[in-house]
XYZ file of N, CA and C in Angstrom:
240
model
N 0.832 -1.168 0.000
C 0.000 0.000 0.000
C 0.888 1.246 0.000
N 1.775 1.360 -0.923
C 2.660 2.517 -0.992
C 2.103 3.552 -1.942
N 2.635 4.754 -1.835
C 2.257 5.802 -2.756
C 1.047 6.615 -2.343
N 0.552 6.447 -1.111
C -0.621 7.198 -0.690
C -0.297 8.652 -0.364
N 0.859 8.885 0.240
C 1.241 10.234 0.641
C 2.140 10.818 -0.430
N 1.811 12.017 -0.906
C 2.567 12.599 -2.014
C 3.324 13.859 -1.637
N 3.211 14.334 -0.413
C 3.858 15.570 0.002
C 5.372 15.405 0.066
N 6.112 16.353 -0.527
C 7.564 16.322 -0.468
C 8.075 17.040 0.773
N 7.296 17.958 1.323
C 7.701 18.693 2.524
C 7.533 17.797 3.749
N 8.444 17.914 4.724
C 8.298 17.093 5.925
C 7.020 17.450 6.684
N 6.346 16.435 7.169
C 5.120 16.626 7.939
C 5.427 16.309 9.394
N 5.094 17.219 10.273
C 5.378 17.041 11.688
C 4.106 16.640 12.426
N 4.282 15.896 13.500
C 3.153 15.433 14.289
C 3.509 15.534 15.769
N 2.503 15.802 16.579
C 2.637 15.745 18.030
C 1.346 15.146 18.575
N 1.449 13.952 19.139
C 0.307 13.281 19.739
C 0.481 13.358 21.252
N -0.512 13.931 21.931
C -0.468 14.079 23.382
C -1.610 13.265 23.989
N -1.248 12.329 24.848
C -2.233 11.529 25.571
C -1.986 11.699 27.058
N -2.432 12.807 27.620
C -2.166 13.139 29.020
C -3.413 12.979 29.870
N -3.213 12.539 31.089
C -4.303 12.431 32.050
C -3.824 12.949 33.398
N -4.742 13.460 34.174
C -4.439 13.902 35.532
C -4.611 12.723 36.483
N -3.738 12.662 37.460
C -3.928 11.652 38.496
C -4.944 12.170 39.499
N -5.653 11.267 40.105
C -6.619 11.670 41.109
C -8.012 11.953 40.584
N -8.181 11.972 39.287
C -9.521 12.120 38.721
C -9.823 10.865 37.914
N -11.021 10.755 37.453
C -11.386 9.564 36.698
C -10.565 9.482 35.412
N -9.798 8.403 35.286
C -8.947 8.240 34.111
C -9.726 7.599 32.969
N -9.311 7.920 31.755
C -9.905 7.314 30.574
C -9.139 6.025 30.272
N -9.784 4.887 30.427
C -9.080 3.631 30.161
C -8.700 3.530 28.687
N -7.486 3.121 28.442
C -7.042 2.918 27.066
C -6.531 4.158 26.364
N -6.513 5.308 27.041
C -6.074 6.539 26.373
C -4.627 6.435 25.892
N -3.730 5.941 26.749
C -2.326 5.846 26.363
C -2.140 4.899 25.183
N -2.791 3.753 25.205
C -2.679 2.794 24.106
C -3.237 3.383 22.811
N -4.329 4.117 22.903
C -4.923 4.745 21.721
C -4.000 5.812 21.155
N -3.382 6.614 22.020
C -2.436 7.633 21.559
C -1.253 6.979 20.857
N -0.778 5.872 21.394
C 0.342 5.157 20.758
C -0.046 4.620 19.380
N -1.254 4.070 19.270
C -1.709 3.555 17.967
C -1.866 4.686 16.954
N -2.441 5.806 17.380
C -2.599 6.954 16.492
C -1.232 7.442 16.016
N -0.279 7.552 16.923
C 1.072 7.988 16.574
C 1.700 7.027 15.569
N 1.535 5.731 15.815
C 2.104 4.716 14.921
C 1.564 4.865 13.498
N 0.269 5.152 13.352
C -0.328 5.348 12.026
C 0.199 6.636 11.383
N 0.274 7.702 12.164
C 0.698 8.989 11.599
C 2.157 8.992 11.152
N 3.014 8.209 11.795
C 4.423 8.179 11.393
C 4.728 7.057 10.401
N 3.748 6.220 10.106
C 3.944 5.168 9.107
C 4.185 5.816 7.745
N 5.267 5.462 7.062
C 5.591 6.097 5.776
C 4.504 5.951 4.714
N 3.741 4.877 4.779
C 2.699 4.636 3.775
C 1.335 5.200 4.164
N 1.185 5.624 5.403
C -0.115 6.123 5.843
C -0.070 7.621 6.138
N 0.578 8.013 7.220
C 0.620 9.419 7.596
C 1.868 10.141 7.123
N 2.953 9.401 7.027
C 4.245 9.912 6.549
C 4.742 11.132 7.330
N 4.412 11.194 8.618
C 4.921 12.282 9.455
C 6.272 11.879 10.038
N 7.056 12.873 10.417
C 8.365 12.609 11.013
C 8.189 12.051 12.416
N 8.888 10.966 12.702
C 8.827 10.325 14.008
C 9.986 10.821 14.857
N 9.676 11.570 15.916
C 10.708 12.029 16.843
C 10.727 11.166 18.094
N 9.960 10.071 18.094
C 9.952 9.148 19.219
C 9.244 9.714 20.436
N 9.571 9.133 21.592
C 8.992 9.580 22.859
C 10.005 10.424 23.616
N 9.548 11.086 24.635
C 10.440 11.876 25.467
C 10.122 13.353 25.391
N 10.965 14.155 26.019
C 10.700 15.588 26.160
C 10.462 16.317 24.843
N 11.198 15.970 23.817
C 11.023 16.645 22.525
C 10.519 15.674 21.461
N 9.909 14.603 21.893
C 9.412 13.595 20.968
C 8.097 13.995 20.323
N 7.645 13.141 19.430
C 6.371 13.392 18.759
C 5.235 12.624 19.426
N 5.536 11.900 20.514
C 4.519 11.193 21.283
C 4.741 11.479 22.758
N 3.755 12.104 23.387
C 3.799 12.388 24.822
C 2.606 11.706 25.470
N 2.868 10.795 26.394
C 1.790 10.093 27.088
C 2.112 10.014 28.574
N 1.078 9.870 29.385
C 1.276 9.651 30.803
C 0.559 10.654 31.674
N 0.700 10.447 32.983
C 0.035 11.307 33.957
C 0.946 12.418 34.455
N 2.221 12.374 34.118
C 3.169 13.372 34.622
C 3.391 14.523 33.644
N 2.635 14.555 32.562
C 2.821 15.618 31.574
C 2.217 16.919 32.070
N 2.869 17.990 31.747
C 2.353 19.302 32.096
C 2.484 20.246 30.922
N 2.062 21.458 31.127
C 2.107 22.486 30.088
C 3.530 22.688 29.570
N 4.502 22.625 30.465
C 5.897 22.838 30.073
C 6.386 21.743 29.123
N 6.029 20.501 29.412
C 6.466 19.376 28.569
C 5.886 19.487 27.166
N 4.617 19.845 27.078
C 3.975 19.985 25.768
C 4.589 21.162 25.015
N 4.819 22.274 25.710
C 5.448 23.435 25.080
C 6.847 23.128 24.563
N 7.603 22.356 25.334
C 8.955 21.983 24.914
C 8.912 21.116 23.655
N 7.994 20.167 23.621
C 7.859 19.301 22.442
C 7.418 20.111 21.226
N 6.537 21.082 21.432
C 6.096 21.925 20.320
C 7.243 22.789 19.823
N 8.081 23.253 20.727
C 9.230 24.068 20.345
C 10.278 23.302 19.577
N 10.260 21.987 19.644
C 11.229 21.167 18.935
C 10.879 21.011 17.459
N 9.677 21.436 17.081
C 9.244 21.338 15.683
C 9.652 22.616 14.956
N 10.468 22.485 13.915
C 10.853 23.696 13.165
C 9.663 24.271 12.407
N 9.427 25.542 12.590
C 8.333 26.219 11.900
C 8.863 26.900 10.640
N 8.055 26.878 9.597
C 8.446 27.548 8.349
C 7.581 28.729 8.129
């Protein structure tokens, strides 16, 4: 199934699956965010650049995420 994405410019993605501790959590949110990220960075489907996980990654999941972490990851994406 190749040839679906035709853009020559790099496509950036940031998937955030954050939850607060102490409130009702959404079951499966982290797994769903991971699946969405996997599709978006697949070369034949989303063809977005995969920066992996971590502070400046393209996938942020967990209960310890805050505004600063999301801002840092957004700042890692070069804007044109």
